Coordinates of C-alpha atoms in Angstrom, one line a residue:
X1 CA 118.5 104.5 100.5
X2 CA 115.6 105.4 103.1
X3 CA 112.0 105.0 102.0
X4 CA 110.2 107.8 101.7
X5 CA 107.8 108.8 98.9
X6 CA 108.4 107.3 95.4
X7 CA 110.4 104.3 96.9
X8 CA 109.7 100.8 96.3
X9 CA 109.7 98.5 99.3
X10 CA 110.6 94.9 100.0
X11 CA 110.1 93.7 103.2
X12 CA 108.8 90.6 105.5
X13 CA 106.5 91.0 108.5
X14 CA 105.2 88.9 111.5
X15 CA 101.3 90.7 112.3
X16 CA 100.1 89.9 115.9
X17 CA 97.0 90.8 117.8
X18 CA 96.6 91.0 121.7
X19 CA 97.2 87.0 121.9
X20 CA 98.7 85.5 118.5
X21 CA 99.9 85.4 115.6
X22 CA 98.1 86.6 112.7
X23 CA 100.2 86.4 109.8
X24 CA 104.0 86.0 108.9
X25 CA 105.1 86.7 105.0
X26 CA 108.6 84.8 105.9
X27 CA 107.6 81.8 104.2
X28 CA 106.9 83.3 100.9
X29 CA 108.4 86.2 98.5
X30 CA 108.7 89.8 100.5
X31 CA 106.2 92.2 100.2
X32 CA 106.9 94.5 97.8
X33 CA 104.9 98.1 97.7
X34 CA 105.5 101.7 96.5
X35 CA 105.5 104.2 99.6
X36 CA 102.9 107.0 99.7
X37 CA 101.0 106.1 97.4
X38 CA 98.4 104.4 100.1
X39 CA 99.1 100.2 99.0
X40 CA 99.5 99.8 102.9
X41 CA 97.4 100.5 105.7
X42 CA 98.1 104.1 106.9
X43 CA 99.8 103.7 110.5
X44 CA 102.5 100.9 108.9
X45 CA 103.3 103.3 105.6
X46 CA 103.9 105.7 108.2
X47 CA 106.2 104.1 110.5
X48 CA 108.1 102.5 107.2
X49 CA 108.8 106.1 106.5
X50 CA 112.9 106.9 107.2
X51 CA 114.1 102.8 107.2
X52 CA 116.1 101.2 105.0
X53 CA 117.3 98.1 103.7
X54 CA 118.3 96.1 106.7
X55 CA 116.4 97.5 109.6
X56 CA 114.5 95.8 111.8
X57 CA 111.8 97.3 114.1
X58 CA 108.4 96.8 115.5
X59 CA 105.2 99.1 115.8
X60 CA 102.5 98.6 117.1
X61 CA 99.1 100.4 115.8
X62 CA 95.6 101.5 117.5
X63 CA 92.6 100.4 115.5
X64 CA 92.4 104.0 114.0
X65 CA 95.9 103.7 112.6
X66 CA 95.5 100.0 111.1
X67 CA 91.6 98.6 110.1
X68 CA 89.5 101.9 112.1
X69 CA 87.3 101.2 114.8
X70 CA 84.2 97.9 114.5
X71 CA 81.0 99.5 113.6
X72 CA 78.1 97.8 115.4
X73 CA 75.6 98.2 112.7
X74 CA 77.5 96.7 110.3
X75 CA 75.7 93.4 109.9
X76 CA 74.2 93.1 106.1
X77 CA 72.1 90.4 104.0
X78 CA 73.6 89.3 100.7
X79 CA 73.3 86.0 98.7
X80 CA 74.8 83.3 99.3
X81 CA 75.7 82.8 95.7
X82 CA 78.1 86.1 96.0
X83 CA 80.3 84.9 98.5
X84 CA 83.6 84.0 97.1
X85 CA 86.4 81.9 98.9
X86 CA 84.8 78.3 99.5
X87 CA 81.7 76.1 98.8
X88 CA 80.1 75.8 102.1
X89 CA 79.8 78.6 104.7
X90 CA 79.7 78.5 108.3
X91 CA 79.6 81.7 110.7
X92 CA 82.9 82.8 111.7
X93 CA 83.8 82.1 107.9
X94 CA 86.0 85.2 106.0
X95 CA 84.3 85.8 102.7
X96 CA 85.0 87.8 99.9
X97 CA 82.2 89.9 98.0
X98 CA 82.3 92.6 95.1
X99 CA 80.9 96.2 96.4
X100 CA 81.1 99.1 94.4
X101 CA 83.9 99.4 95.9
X102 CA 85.7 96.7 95.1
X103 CA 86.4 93.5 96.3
X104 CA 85.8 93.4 100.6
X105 CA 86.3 91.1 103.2
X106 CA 83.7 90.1 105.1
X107 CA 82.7 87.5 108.4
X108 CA 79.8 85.3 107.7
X109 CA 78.0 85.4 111.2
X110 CA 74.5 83.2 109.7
X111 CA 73.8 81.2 107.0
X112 CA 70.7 80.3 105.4
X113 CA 69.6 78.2 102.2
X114 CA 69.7 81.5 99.8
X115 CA 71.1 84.6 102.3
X116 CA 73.8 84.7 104.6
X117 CA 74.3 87.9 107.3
X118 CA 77.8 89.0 106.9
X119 CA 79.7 91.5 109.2
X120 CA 80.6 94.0 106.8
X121 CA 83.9 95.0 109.4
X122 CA 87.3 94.1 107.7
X123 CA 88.1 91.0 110.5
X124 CA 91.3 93.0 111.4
X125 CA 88.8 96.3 112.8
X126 CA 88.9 97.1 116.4
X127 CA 92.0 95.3 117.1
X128 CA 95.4 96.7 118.2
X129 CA 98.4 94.9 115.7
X130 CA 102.1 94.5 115.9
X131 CA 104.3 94.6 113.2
X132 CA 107.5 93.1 113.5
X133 CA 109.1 93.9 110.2
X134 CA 112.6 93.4 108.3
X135 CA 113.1 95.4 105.6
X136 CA 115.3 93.6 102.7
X137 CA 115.8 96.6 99.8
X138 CA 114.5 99.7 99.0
X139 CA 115.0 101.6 95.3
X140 CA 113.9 103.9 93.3
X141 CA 110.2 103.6 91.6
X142 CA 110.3 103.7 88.1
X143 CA 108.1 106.3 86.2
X144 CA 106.0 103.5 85.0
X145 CA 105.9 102.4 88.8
X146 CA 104.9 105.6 90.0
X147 CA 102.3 106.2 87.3
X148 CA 100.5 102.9 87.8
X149 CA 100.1 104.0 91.9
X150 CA 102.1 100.2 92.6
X151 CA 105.3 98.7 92.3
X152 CA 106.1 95.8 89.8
X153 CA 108.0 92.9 89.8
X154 CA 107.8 89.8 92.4
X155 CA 105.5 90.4 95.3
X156 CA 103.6 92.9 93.4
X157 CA 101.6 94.2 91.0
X158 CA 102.1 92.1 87.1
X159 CA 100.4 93.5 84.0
X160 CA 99.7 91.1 81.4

């Protein structure tokens, strides 16, 4: 079965910039997502488009495809009492903070007693990335599947 719309995906994936490695899902349960229905960045749901179970391939995305472009003025105050992810911050630190939103990584670049300047950038912005990705099954969403936006089951989305 290819993946196209409607499809559920597993798959594992090695994520690279210019000079290393980023991330690698091998060690873990595959990823599993429902295609076009915007659970992965745009540029990979795209080139995932027409696989199947099996393939292997790479692609590599421009900034606009993967996390967009940095945006220079993107340095904000917050408190340091709504960063989530550790007890004590240090610049270069990836935080997590609830926006309107939604949840939203950010890169502590100061820290003070109370406030902490955070680049508001997803870390991943600016930066060419390769995939290198094995896909392991593709199926048929369910109607419950497609009506939730997400796919269910290991790897993804649980409702309890």
């Amino acid at each position: 079965m290819q993946i196209t719309k409607d499809t559920v995906v597993q798959f594992h994936y090695t994520l690279s910039d210019e000079t290393a490695v980023l991330e690698n899902s091998r060690s873990q349960d595959p990823v599993l997502y429902l295609q076009g229905h915007g659970n992965l960045i745009e540029g990979l749901e795209k080139a995932m488009e027409g696989h199947q179970a099996g393939d292997k391939f790479q692609v590599t995305l421009a900034p606009a495809d993967a996390y967009g472009e940095r945006t220079e003025d993107a340095i904000q105050s917050v408190q340091v009492k709504h960063l989530m992810g550790a007890k004590k911050w240090k610049p270069g630190m990836v935080a997590v903070v609830n926006t309107e939103q939604g949840q939203r990584q950010v890169t502590v670049v100061k820290v003070g007693m109370f406030k902490a300047e955070v680049d508001t950038n997803h870390p991943l912005a600016g930066k060419t990335l390769s995939f290198d990705i094995d896909v392991i099954d593709v199926r048929a969403a369910s109607a419950e599947e497609i009506e939730h936006g997400h796919a269910h089951g290991v790897g993804g989305h649980h409702h309890h």
